[in-house]
Short mmCIF file of C-alpha atoms in Angstrom, two decimals:
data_model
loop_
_atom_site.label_atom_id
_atom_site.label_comp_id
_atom_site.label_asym_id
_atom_site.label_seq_id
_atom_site.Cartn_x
_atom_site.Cartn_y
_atom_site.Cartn_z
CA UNK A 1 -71.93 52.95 32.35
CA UNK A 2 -75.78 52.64 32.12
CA UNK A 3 -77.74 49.56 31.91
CA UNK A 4 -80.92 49.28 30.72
CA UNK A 5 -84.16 46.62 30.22
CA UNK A 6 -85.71 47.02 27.11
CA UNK A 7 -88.88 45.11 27.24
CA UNK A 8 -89.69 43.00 24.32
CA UNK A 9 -92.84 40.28 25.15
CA UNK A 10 -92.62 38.82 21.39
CA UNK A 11 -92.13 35.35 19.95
CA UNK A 12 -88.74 34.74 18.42
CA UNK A 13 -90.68 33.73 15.57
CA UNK A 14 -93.18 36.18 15.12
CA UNK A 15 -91.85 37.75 11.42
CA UNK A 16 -91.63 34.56 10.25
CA UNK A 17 -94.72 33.65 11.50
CA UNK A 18 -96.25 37.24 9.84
CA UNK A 19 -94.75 36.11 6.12
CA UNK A 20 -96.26 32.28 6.46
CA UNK A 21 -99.91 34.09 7.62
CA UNK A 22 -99.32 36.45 4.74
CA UNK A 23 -98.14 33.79 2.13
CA UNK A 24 -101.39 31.58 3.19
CA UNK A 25 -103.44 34.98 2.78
CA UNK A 26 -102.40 34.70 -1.05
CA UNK A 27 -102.97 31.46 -1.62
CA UNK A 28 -106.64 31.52 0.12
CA UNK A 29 -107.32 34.43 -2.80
CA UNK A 30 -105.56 31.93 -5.51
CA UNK A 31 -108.05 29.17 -4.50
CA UNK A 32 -105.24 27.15 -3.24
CA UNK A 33 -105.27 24.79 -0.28
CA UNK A 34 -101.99 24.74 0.96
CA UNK A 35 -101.33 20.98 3.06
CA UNK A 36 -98.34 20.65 5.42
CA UNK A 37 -97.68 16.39 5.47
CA UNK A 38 -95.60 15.49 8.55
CA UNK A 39 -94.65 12.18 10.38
CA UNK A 40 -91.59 10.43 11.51
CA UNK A 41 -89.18 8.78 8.75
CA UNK A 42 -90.59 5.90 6.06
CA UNK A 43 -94.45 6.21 7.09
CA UNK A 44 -95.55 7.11 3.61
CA UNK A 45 -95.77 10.81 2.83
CA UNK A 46 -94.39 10.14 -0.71
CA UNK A 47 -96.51 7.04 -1.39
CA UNK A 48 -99.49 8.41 -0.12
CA UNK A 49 -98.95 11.84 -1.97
CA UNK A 50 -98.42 9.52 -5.43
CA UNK A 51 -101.78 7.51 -4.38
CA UNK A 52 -103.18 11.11 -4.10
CA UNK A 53 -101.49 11.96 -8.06
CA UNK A 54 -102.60 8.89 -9.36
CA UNK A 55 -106.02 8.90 -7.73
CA UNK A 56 -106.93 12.74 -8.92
CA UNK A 57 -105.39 11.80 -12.78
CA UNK A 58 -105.11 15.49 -13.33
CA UNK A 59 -108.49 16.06 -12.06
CA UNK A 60 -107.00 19.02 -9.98
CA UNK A 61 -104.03 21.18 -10.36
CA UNK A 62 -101.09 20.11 -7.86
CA UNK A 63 -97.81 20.26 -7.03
CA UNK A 64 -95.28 19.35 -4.17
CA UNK A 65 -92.94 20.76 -2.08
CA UNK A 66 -90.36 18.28 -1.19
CA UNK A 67 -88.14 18.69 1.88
CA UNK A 68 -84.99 16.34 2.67
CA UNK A 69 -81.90 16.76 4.53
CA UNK A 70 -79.50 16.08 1.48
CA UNK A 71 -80.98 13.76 -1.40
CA UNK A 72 -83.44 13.87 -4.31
CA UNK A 73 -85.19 10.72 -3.72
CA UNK A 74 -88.46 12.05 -2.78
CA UNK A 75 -88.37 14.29 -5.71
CA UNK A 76 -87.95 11.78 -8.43
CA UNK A 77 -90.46 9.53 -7.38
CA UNK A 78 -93.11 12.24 -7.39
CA UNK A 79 -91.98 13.84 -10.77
CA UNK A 80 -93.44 11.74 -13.04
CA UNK A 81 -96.88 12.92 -11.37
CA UNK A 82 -96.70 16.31 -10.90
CA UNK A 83 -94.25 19.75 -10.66
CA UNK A 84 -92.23 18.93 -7.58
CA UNK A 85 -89.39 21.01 -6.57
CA UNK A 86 -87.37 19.77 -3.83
CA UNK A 87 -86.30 21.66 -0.99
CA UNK A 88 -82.69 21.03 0.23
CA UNK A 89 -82.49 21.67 4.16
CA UNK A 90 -78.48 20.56 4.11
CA UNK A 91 -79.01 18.53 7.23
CA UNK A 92 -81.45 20.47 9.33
CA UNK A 93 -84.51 18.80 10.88
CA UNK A 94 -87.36 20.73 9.59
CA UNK A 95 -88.63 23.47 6.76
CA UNK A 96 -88.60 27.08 7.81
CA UNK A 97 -90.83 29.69 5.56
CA UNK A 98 -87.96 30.97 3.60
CA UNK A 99 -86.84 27.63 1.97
CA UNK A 100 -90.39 27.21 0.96
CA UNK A 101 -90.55 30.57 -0.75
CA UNK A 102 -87.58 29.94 -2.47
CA UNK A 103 -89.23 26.41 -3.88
CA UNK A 104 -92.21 28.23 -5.02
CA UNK A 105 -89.75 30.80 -7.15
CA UNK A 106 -87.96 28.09 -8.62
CA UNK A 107 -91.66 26.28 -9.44
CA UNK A 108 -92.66 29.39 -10.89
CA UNK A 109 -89.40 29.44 -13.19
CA UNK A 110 -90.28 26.27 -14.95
CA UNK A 111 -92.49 25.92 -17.79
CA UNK A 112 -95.13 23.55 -16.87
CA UNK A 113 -95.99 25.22 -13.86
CA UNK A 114 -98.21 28.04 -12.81
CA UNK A 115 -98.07 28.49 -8.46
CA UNK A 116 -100.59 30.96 -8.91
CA UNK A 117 -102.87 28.36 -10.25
CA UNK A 118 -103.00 25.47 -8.51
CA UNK A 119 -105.78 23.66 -6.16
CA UNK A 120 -103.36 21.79 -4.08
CA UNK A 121 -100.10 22.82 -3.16
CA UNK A 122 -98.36 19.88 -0.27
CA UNK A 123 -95.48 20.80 1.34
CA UNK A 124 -93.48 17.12 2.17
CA UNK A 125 -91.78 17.98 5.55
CA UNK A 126 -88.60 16.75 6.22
CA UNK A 127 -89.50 12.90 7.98
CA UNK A 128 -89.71 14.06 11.98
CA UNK A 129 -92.18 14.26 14.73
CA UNK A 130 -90.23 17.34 16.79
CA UNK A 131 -89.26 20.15 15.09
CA UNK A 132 -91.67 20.97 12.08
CA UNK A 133 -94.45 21.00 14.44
CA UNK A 134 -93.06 24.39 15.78
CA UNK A 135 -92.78 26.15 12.45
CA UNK A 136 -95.98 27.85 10.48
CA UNK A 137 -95.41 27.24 6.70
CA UNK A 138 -98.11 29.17 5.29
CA UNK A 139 -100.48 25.91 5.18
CA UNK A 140 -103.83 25.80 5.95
CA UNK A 141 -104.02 21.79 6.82
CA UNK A 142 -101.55 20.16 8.73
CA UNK A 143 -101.52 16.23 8.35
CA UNK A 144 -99.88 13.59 10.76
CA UNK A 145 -99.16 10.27 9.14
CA UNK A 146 -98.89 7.74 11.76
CA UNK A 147 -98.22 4.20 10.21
CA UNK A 148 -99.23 1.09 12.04
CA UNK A 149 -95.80 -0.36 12.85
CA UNK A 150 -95.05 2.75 14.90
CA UNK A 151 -97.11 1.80 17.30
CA UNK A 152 -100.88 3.61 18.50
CA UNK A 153 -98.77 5.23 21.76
CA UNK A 154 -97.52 8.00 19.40
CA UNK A 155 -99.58 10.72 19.72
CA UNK A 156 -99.20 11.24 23.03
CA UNK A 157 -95.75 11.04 23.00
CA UNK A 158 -95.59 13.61 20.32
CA UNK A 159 -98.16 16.32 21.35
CA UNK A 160 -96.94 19.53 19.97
CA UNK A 161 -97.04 17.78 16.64
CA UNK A 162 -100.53 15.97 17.13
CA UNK A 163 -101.74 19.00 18.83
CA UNK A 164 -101.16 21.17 15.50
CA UNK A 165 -102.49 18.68 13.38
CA UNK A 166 -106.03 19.07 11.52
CA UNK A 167 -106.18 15.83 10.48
CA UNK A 168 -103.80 12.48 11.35
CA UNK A 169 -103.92 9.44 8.70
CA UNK A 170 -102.94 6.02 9.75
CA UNK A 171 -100.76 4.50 7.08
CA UNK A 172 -100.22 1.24 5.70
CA UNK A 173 -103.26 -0.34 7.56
CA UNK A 174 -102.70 -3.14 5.25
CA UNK A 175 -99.74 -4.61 7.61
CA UNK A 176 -103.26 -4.32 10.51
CA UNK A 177 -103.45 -8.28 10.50
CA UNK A 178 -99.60 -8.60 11.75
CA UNK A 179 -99.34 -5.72 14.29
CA UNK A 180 -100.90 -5.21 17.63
CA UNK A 181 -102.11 -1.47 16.67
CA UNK A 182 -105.71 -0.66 16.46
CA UNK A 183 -106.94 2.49 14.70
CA UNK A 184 -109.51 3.29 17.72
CA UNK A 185 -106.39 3.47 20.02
CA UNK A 186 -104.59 5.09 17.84
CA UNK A 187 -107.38 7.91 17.56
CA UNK A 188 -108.68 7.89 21.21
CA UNK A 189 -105.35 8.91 21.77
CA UNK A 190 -104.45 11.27 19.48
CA UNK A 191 -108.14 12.96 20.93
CA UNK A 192 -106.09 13.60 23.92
CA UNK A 193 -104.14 15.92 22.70
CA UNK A 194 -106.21 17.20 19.68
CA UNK A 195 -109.83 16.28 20.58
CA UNK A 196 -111.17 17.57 17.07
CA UNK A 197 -108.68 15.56 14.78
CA UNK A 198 -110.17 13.53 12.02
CA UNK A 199 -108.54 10.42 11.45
CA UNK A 200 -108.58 8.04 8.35
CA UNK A 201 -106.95 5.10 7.56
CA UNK A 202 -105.20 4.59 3.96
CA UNK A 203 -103.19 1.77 2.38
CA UNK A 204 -101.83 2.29 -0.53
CA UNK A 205 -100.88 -0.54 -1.65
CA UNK A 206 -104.42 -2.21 -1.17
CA UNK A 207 -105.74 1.34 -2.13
CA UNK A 208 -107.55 1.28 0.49
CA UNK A 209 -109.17 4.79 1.87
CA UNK A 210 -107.28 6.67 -0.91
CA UNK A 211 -110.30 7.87 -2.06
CA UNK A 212 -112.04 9.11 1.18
CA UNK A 213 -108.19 11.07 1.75
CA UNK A 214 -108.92 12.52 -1.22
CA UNK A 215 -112.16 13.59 -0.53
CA UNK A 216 -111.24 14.73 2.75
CA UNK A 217 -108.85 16.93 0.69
CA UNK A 218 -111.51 18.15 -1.42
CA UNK A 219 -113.27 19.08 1.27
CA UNK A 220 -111.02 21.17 3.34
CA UNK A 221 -110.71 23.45 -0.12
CA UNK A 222 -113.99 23.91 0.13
CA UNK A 223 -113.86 24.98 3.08
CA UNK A 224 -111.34 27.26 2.72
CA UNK A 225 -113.23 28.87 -0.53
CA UNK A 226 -115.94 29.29 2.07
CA UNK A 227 -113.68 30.82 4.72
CA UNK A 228 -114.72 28.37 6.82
CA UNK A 229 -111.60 26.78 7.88
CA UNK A 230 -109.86 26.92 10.73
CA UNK A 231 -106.20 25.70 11.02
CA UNK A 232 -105.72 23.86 14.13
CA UNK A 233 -102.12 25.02 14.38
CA UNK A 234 -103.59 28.74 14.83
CA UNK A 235 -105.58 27.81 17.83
CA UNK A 236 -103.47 28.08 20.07
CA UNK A 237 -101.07 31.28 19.23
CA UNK A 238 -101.38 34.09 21.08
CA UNK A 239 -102.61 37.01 18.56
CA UNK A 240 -99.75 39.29 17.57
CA UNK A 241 -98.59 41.67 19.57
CA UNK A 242 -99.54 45.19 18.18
CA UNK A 243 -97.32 47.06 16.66
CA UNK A 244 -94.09 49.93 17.43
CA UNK A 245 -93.00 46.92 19.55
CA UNK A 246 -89.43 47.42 20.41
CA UNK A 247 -87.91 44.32 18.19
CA UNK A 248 -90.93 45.31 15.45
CA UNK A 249 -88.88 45.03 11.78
CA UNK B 1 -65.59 28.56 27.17
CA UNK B 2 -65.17 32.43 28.35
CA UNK B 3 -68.61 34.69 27.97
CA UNK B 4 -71.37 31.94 27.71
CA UNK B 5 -73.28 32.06 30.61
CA UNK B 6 -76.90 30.68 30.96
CA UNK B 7 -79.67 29.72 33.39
CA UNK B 8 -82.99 28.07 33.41
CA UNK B 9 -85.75 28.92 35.94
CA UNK B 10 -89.40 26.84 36.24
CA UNK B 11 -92.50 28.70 37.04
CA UNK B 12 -94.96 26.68 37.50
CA UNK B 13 -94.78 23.14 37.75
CA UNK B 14 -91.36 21.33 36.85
CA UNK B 15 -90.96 21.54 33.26
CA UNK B 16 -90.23 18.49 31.01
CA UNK B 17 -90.01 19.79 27.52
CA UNK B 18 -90.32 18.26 24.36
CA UNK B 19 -87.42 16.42 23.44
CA UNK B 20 -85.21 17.46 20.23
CA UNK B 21 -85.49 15.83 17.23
CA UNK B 22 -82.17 13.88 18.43
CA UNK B 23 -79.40 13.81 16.12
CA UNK B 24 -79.19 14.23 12.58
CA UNK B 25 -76.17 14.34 10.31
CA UNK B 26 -73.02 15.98 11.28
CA UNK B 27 -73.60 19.49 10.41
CA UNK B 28 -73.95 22.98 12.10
CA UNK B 29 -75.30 26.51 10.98
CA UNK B 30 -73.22 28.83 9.87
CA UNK B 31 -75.82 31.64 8.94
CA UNK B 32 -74.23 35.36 11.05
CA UNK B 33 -76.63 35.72 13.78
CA UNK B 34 -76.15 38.81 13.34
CA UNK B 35 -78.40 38.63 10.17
CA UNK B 36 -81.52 37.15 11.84
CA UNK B 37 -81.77 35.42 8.40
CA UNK B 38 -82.53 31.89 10.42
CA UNK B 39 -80.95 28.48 8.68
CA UNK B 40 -79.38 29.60 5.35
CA UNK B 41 -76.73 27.48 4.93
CA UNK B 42 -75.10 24.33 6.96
CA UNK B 43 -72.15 23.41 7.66
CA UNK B 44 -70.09 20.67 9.40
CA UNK B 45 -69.84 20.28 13.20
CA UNK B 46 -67.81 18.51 15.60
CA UNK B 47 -70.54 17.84 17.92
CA UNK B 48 -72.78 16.53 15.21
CA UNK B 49 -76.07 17.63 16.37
CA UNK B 50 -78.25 20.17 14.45
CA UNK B 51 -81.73 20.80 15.83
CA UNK B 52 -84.03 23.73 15.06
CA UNK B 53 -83.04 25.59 18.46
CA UNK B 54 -80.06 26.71 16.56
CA UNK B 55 -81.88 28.60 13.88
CA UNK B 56 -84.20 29.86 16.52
CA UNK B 57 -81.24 31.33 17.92
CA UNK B 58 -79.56 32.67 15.30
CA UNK B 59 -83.24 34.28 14.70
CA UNK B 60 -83.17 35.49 18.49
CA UNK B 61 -79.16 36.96 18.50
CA UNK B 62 -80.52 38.54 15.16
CA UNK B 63 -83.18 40.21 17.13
CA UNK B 64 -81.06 41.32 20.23
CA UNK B 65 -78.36 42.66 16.98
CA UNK B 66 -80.98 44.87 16.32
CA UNK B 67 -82.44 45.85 19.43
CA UNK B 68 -79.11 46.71 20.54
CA UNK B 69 -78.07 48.88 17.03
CA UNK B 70 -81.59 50.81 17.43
CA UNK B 71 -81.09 51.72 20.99
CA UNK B 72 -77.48 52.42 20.44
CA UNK B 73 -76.54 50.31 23.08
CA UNK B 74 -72.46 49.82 23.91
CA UNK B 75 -73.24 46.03 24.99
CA UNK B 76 -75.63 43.31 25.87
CA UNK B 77 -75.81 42.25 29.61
CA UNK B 78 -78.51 39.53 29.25
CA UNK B 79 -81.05 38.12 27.15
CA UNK B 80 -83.96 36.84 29.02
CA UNK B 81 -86.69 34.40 27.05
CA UNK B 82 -89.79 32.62 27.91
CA UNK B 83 -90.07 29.09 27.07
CA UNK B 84 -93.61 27.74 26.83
CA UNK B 85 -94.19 24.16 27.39
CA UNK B 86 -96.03 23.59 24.15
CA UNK B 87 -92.95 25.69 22.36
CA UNK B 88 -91.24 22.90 20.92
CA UNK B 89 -88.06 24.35 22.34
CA UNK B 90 -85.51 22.40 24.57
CA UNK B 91 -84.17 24.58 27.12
CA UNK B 92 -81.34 22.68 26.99
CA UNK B 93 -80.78 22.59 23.58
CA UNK B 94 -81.11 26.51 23.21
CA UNK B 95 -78.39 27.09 26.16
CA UNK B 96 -75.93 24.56 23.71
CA UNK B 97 -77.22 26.94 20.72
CA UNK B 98 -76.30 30.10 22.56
CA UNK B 99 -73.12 28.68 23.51
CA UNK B 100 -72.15 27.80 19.74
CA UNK B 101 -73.60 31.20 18.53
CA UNK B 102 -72.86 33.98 21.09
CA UNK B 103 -68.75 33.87 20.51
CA UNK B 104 -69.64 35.01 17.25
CA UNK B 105 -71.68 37.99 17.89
CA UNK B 106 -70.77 41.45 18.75
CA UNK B 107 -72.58 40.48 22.50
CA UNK B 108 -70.19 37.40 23.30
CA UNK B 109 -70.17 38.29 27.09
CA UNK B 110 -74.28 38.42 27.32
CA UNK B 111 -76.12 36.05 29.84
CA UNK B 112 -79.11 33.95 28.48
CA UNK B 113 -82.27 33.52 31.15
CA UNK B 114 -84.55 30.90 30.47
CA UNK B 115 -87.82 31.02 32.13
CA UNK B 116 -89.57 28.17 31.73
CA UNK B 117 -93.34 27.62 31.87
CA UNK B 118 -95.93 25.57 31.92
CA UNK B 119 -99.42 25.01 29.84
CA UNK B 120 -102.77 26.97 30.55
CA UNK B 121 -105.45 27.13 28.30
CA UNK B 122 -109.34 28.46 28.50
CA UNK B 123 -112.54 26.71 27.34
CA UNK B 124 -114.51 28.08 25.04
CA UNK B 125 -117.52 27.12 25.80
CA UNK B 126 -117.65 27.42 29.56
CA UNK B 127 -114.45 30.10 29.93
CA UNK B 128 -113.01 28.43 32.73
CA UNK B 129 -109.24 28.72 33.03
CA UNK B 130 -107.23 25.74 33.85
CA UNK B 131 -104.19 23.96 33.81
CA UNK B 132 -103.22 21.42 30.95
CA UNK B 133 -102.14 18.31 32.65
CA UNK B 134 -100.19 15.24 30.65
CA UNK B 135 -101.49 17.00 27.25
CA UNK B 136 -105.01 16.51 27.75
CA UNK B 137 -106.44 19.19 26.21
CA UNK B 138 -110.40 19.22 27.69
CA UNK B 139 -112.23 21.47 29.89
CA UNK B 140 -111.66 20.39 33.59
CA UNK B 141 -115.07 21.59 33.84
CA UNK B 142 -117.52 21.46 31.17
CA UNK B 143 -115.49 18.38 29.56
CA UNK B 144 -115.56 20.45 26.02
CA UNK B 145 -113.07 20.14 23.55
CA UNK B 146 -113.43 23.40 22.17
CA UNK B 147 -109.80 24.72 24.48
CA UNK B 148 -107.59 27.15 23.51
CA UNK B 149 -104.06 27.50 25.36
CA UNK B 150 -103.64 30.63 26.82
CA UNK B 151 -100.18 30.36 27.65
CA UNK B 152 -96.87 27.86 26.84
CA UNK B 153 -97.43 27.78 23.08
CA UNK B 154 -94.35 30.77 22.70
CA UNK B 155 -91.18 30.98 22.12
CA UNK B 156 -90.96 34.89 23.75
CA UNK B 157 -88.16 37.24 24.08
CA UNK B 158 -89.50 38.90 27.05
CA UNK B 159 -86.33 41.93 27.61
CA UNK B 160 -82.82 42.20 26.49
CA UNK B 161 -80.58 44.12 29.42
CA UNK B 162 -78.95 46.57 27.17
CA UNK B 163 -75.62 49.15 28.40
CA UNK B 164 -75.92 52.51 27.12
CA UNK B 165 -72.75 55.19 27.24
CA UNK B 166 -75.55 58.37 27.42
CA UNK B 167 -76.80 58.89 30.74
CA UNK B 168 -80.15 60.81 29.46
CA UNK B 169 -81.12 57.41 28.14
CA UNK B 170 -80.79 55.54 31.13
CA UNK B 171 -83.68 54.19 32.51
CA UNK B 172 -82.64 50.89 34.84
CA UNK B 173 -79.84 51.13 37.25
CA UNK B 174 -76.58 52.40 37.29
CA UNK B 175 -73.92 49.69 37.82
CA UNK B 176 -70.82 51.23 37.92
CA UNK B 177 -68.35 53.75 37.69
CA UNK B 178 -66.40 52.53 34.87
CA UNK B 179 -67.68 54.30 32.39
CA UNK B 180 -66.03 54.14 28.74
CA UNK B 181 -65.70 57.84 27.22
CA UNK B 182 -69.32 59.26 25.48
CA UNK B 183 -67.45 59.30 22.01
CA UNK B 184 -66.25 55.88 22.03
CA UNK B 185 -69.44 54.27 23.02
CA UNK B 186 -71.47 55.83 20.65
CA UNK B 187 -69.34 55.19 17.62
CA UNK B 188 -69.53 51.68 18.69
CA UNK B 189 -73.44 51.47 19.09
CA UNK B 190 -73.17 53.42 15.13
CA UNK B 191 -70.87 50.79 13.81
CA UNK B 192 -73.07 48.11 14.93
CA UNK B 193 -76.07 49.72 13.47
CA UNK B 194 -74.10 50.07 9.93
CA UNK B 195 -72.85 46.51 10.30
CA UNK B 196 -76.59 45.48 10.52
CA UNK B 197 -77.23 47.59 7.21
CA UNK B 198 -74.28 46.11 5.49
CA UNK B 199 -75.87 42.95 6.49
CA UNK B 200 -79.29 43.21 4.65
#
């Protein structure tokens, strides 16, 4: 018997990685900013992406993407807002491309809901600071929510996820006056590991920096019409490898 | 458990990886491998832990499946991978995934090698090279932010050790004498590959 090496030199990941890149592709052409929201269980993805709803009053076209392990919790809350379809992951940890793809069918089976016009399009990750950080799903911002009760060491602690992230927001700054968590720490570090992160602070209960969130929003669609946007969570990847590769499909 | 054998090697400076994203209700994958399909569908699990090495490696066996149909091969010896340090994979945690997943491939007596390593990046202002120490991603040099990792961001396969039954395709070395008979190897290596179409 013969052995053999066949020599591969590709990332595990690398055809899902080539539909998310071509999935973004499509929505750049649609005009649609597509906005990955992660951060660790309960720090407000859901509120802050109803502030966001409530705030924009159907001044632009969105919809959400709602990943959880097992329930429809997320879901409801947002539906009376906008088209959310949720994505179950059946007890897995993070989103992978496919799931979302299958949400964006079942958005485009329902009537009041066009994916191939839309401005915004959030994908809710499922509530972790590990795993998502690893997967591409076709986005072209990635957001960190950090509330203040987690405490401001976070971001280093966490730095594939804060690494990949264009932008972090520090949540329910309201609670500032009882916690010992400033938003400069919180930032200085998080500039560690990402040293071109924007940070704002929001509150939604206070309402608090809703506005500038959504203007920051705004702004990276324009940005994106322009072409001039760069996803952080690109930096880093090593271009594909060309192709006839051996494990090529 | 028969068949599952592993090992991790370092290159660079001791690697300690990201950890998982700990443990999350009892469940387990139950997507073939063989499919590459990643996380379809989860099931219950004994050892309660699901984290997103196992549909990395059910993505990974999927690759190998094919690798192995397409060069006809009559078995897997060993599957060797490159774990960056900015991966977001636990070595660990992918030797438990192989573990769970291998049995139930057509490769169950492969060996996994896990080469570890550790976080370089370039500036891209000044170009110097350096090494990424405690995450802090600046220019050791020029102090600029403006860094780009050159390597430990992947997850790689690097090469899959493949056994063949036709000697003209041998190109590593020969191990032994015991070889199985030309016919039978070969109709293996095809009923993998139509397996793999059955599959899609």
């Amino acid at each position: 018997m013969n052995t053999r090496t066949i020599r591969v030199d590709r990332d595990v990941r690398s055809e899902s990685r080539r539909r998310a890149a071509q999935l973004r592709g499509v929505f750049s052409d649609r005009g649609t900013l597509v906005v990955n929201m992660l951060s660790s269980p309960g720090a407000g993805k859901t509120s802050l992406l109803e502030a966001t709803a409530r705030h924009w009053a159907g001044r632009w076209r969105m919809a959400v993407l709602v990943g959880d392990l097992a329930t429809d919790r997320d879901a409801r809350r947002l539906a009376p807002y906008c088209p959310v379809e949720q994505l179950t992951t059946g007890g897995a940890c993070h989103l992978e491309i496919q799931l979302l793809e299958e949400g964006l069918q079942r958005l485009a089976l329902r009537g009041d809901c066009d994916p191939t016009h839309l401005d915004f399009l959030f994908v809710e990750n499922v509530g972790n600071l590990v795993c998502p950080a690893s997967h591409d799903l076709a986005e072209h911002v990635r957001v960190v929510l950090l509330s203040v009760t987690e405490g401001e060491d976070k971001p280093g602690k966490y730095p594939k996820m804060f690494r990949t992230s264009d932008a972090m927001v520090v949540t329910k700054t309201d609670l500032l006056p009882h916690v010992p968590f400033t938003v400069a720490s919180a930032a200085e570090d998080a500039r560690l590991v990402q040293p071109l992160m924007d940070v704002l602070s929001v509150s939604v209960l206070t309402g608090e920096g809703v506005a500038a969130w959504c203007r920051w929003l705004e702004h990276a669609r324009d940005r994106m019409l322009a072409g001039a946007l760069q996803p952080q969570h690109l930096v880093d990847r090593r271009p594909p490898a060309p192709a006839g590769n051996g494990a090529s499909h | 458990m028969s068949g599952c054998r592993s090992s991790v090697e370092t290159t660079s400076e001791t690697s300690v990886l990201f950890g998982p994203c700990g443990r999350a209700p009892v469940a387990r994958q139950e997507s073939d491998p063989g499919t590459g399909q990643g996380l379809t569908h989860v099931g219950t699990d004994e050892r309660g832990v699901i984290v997103h090495e196992q549909s990395l490696m059910a993505a990974l066996l999927g690759q190998v499946a094919r690798l192995a149909a397409e060069h006809r091969a009559t078995g897997v010896e060993e599957i060797c991978v490159e774990i960056g340090r900015l991966s977001g994979v636990e070595p660990t945690l992918l030797e438990l995934a192989f573990a769970d997943q291998v049995p139930r491939t057509r490769f169950r007596d492969a060996r996994l090698r896990i080469v570890c390593v550790g976080l370089q990046a370039v500036c891209c202002d000044c170009g110097a090279e350096f090494e990424v120490e405690g995450f802090r991603f600046r220019c050791t040099t020029c102090r600029s932010a403006r860094v780009r990792v050159t390597r430990g961001d992947d997850f790689l396969l690097r090469d899959v050790v493949i056994r063949t039954a036709d000697a003209t395709d041998a190109e590593g070395r020969r191990e032994d004498n015991t070889e199985p008979p030309r016919g039978r190897g070969e109709s293996k290596a095809e009923s993998w590959a139509e397996e793999e179409r059955a599959e899609r």
